[in-house]
Amino acid sequence: MHSLKILSNGLLQEGGTEPFKLNTVDAELVDAEHLVPQVLTFDVQGRGPVGIRVTYSCHCWTRSFDLTRDVGTMGVMDGKNKRVFSAERFDLSLALPALVATLDELHIYETTALRNHGAYNSSGILADGTAYTIFFTLRPMRGKMNKVRYRLVMDIESAYLREQPGPGRQVSFRSAVGSALDRAF
């Protein structure tokens, strides 16, 4: 756990102190408590149970910095990229861990960049044609977290409302997991 907690109003808190705002903060120092790394186990046909360590980037609760509207707001540094807190993304991310746990039931597609996957719940498409979409990568890595073994790491790179369906080739979650396992083992 990091020493700073991001609150739903975009302020930071350290321990039991009064909430506060900084000019900028390194995303690596901030926790969104509902987005802690976890190991999920999925039953992948032909491969048995596969443990996957899930991590969440700050892009799940921040958005791109806009010089015209974000002057004076707290910057969240993601490496060299400045981002800002997004109340909408933060609120949507409260359901993100539960949604990730059902990835084997969602529509998955490879993005046009072919470096990650997008996933969304087709029953959750809103009237305007948008749906809460998760963008993630899968990479082989063996390890153990909280006494649970894993064979892959899933980095949730971002999650936000966007038009559906996303561009790219539709794949099954099992296929995406199998491809990631085949790359290393």
XYZ file of C-alpha atoms in Angstrom:
185
model
C 0.000 0.000 0.000
C 1.112 3.513 -0.758
C 0.949 6.301 1.772
C -1.635 8.460 -0.064
C -5.256 7.517 -0.718
C -7.331 9.152 -3.470
C -10.859 10.000 -2.330
C -14.004 10.127 -4.488
C -13.831 13.950 -4.536
C -10.285 13.913 -5.969
C -8.576 14.955 -2.747
C -5.753 13.000 -1.138
C -5.557 11.653 2.377
C -2.612 10.326 4.352
C -3.541 8.182 7.320
C -6.295 9.924 9.255
C -5.303 13.454 8.228
C -7.651 16.026 6.735
C -8.069 15.586 2.955
C -5.787 17.836 0.900
C -4.732 18.686 -2.652
C -1.233 19.021 -4.124
C -0.116 20.791 -7.285
C 1.092 17.454 -8.642
C 1.444 13.958 -7.265
C 3.191 10.893 -8.664
C 0.577 8.223 -9.465
C 2.950 5.613 -8.007
C 2.416 7.149 -4.555
C -1.391 7.017 -4.678
C -3.811 4.168 -3.929
C -7.389 3.889 -5.037
C -8.330 1.435 -2.296
C -10.926 -0.390 -4.381
C -8.342 -1.073 -7.108
C -5.766 -3.077 -5.192
C -3.847 -5.796 -7.041
C -5.456 -9.193 -6.723
C -5.148 -12.715 -8.091
C -8.170 -14.104 -9.916
C -8.462 -17.692 -11.075
C -10.216 -18.498 -14.334
C -11.007 -21.990 -15.571
C -9.575 -22.102 -19.081
C -10.724 -25.104 -21.077
C -7.827 -27.401 -21.868
C -5.534 -25.592 -19.420
C -7.357 -25.960 -16.121
C -7.452 -23.159 -13.553
C -5.159 -20.248 -14.449
C -4.194 -17.693 -11.807
C -3.928 -14.143 -13.148
C -2.513 -11.270 -11.105
C -4.554 -8.126 -11.876
C -3.110 -4.618 -11.524
C -4.853 -1.297 -12.195
C -3.298 1.843 -13.689
C -4.186 5.374 -12.633
C -5.912 5.749 -16.030
C -8.895 3.970 -14.412
C -9.534 7.085 -12.274
C -7.800 9.906 -14.194
C -8.157 11.478 -17.644
C -5.861 13.356 -20.006
C -4.756 16.829 -18.887
C -6.346 19.661 -20.897
C -4.393 22.917 -20.749
C -7.511 25.043 -21.355
C -9.752 23.588 -18.634
C -7.420 21.964 -16.093
C -5.218 24.877 -14.999
C -5.073 24.900 -11.204
C -6.230 21.309 -10.786
C -4.038 18.714 -9.124
C -1.903 16.929 -11.700
C -1.377 13.188 -11.431
C 1.934 12.250 -13.019
C 1.932 8.935 -14.864
C 5.596 8.778 -15.716
C 6.150 11.918 -17.801
C 2.453 12.302 -18.688
C 0.311 14.699 -16.689
C -3.256 13.568 -16.034
C -6.042 14.852 -13.768
C -8.537 13.202 -11.450
C -11.831 12.250 -13.142
C -14.832 11.896 -10.826
C -16.701 10.034 -13.582
C -13.918 7.494 -14.086
C -13.429 7.115 -10.334
C -17.141 6.427 -9.786
C -17.242 3.943 -12.686
C -14.104 2.221 -11.391
C -15.893 1.254 -8.172
C -17.462 -1.623 -10.166
C -14.253 -2.434 -12.056
C -12.936 -5.310 -9.881
C -16.303 -7.109 -10.141
C -16.366 -6.556 -13.914
C -12.807 -7.881 -14.288
C -13.837 -11.012 -12.381
C -16.385 -11.716 -15.158
C -14.059 -11.167 -18.130
C -14.630 -14.727 -19.279
C -18.292 -13.764 -19.857
C -17.728 -10.426 -21.669
C -17.168 -9.415 -25.277
C -13.390 -9.213 -25.818
C -11.656 -7.755 -28.858
C -8.093 -7.052 -29.881
C -7.536 -3.349 -30.328
C -6.339 -2.067 -33.676
C -2.913 -1.439 -32.134
C -2.797 -5.201 -31.370
C -1.005 -4.463 -28.121
C -3.961 -4.827 -25.815
C -7.535 -6.049 -25.536
C -10.805 -4.240 -24.929
C -13.713 -5.760 -23.031
C -17.234 -4.596 -22.365
C -20.560 -5.938 -21.117
C -22.959 -5.844 -24.078
C -25.944 -5.709 -21.704
C -24.471 -2.497 -20.276
C -24.537 -0.455 -23.494
C -26.210 2.880 -22.773
C -28.791 4.632 -24.964
C -26.067 6.814 -26.493
C -24.200 3.680 -27.688
C -21.423 3.864 -25.095
C -20.379 1.195 -22.628
C -17.855 1.028 -19.809
C -14.860 -0.530 -21.551
C -11.776 -2.078 -19.991
C -8.431 -2.031 -21.823
C -5.914 -4.600 -20.631
C -2.770 -6.487 -21.530
C -1.839 -10.039 -20.587
C 1.747 -11.112 -20.077
C 3.335 -14.277 -18.750
C 4.865 -14.063 -15.295
C 4.864 -16.686 -12.598
C 4.575 -15.716 -8.983
C 2.619 -15.867 -5.778
C 0.563 -13.180 -4.080
C -1.193 -13.696 -0.753
C -0.347 -17.405 -1.033
C -2.135 -17.709 -4.394
C -0.068 -18.725 -7.432
C -0.427 -16.949 -10.759
C 0.931 -17.588 -14.263
C -0.076 -14.335 -15.971
C -0.269 -10.647 -15.142
C -3.183 -8.606 -16.428
C -2.473 -4.886 -16.433
C -5.699 -2.877 -16.590
C -4.358 0.048 -18.609
C -7.561 2.072 -18.684
C -11.327 1.905 -18.304
C -13.876 4.474 -19.434
C -17.120 5.016 -21.359
C -16.728 4.724 -25.133
C -18.714 3.796 -28.219
C -19.237 0.092 -28.892
C -18.297 -2.226 -30.362
C -14.661 -1.286 -30.422
C -12.572 -1.761 -33.511
C -10.581 -4.940 -33.817
C -11.033 -8.670 -34.047
C -13.328 -10.306 -31.510
C -11.639 -13.054 -29.485
C -12.674 -15.210 -26.569
C -11.134 -14.579 -23.177
C -9.899 -18.192 -23.201
C -8.116 -17.545 -26.496
C -6.469 -14.360 -25.169
C -5.300 -16.213 -22.037
C -4.072 -19.168 -24.113
C -2.079 -16.875 -26.425
C -0.439 -15.168 -23.445
C 0.463 -18.542 -21.892
C 1.875 -19.816 -25.198
C 4.250 -16.846 -25.423
C 6.337 -18.008 -22.493
C 5.538 -21.462 -21.245
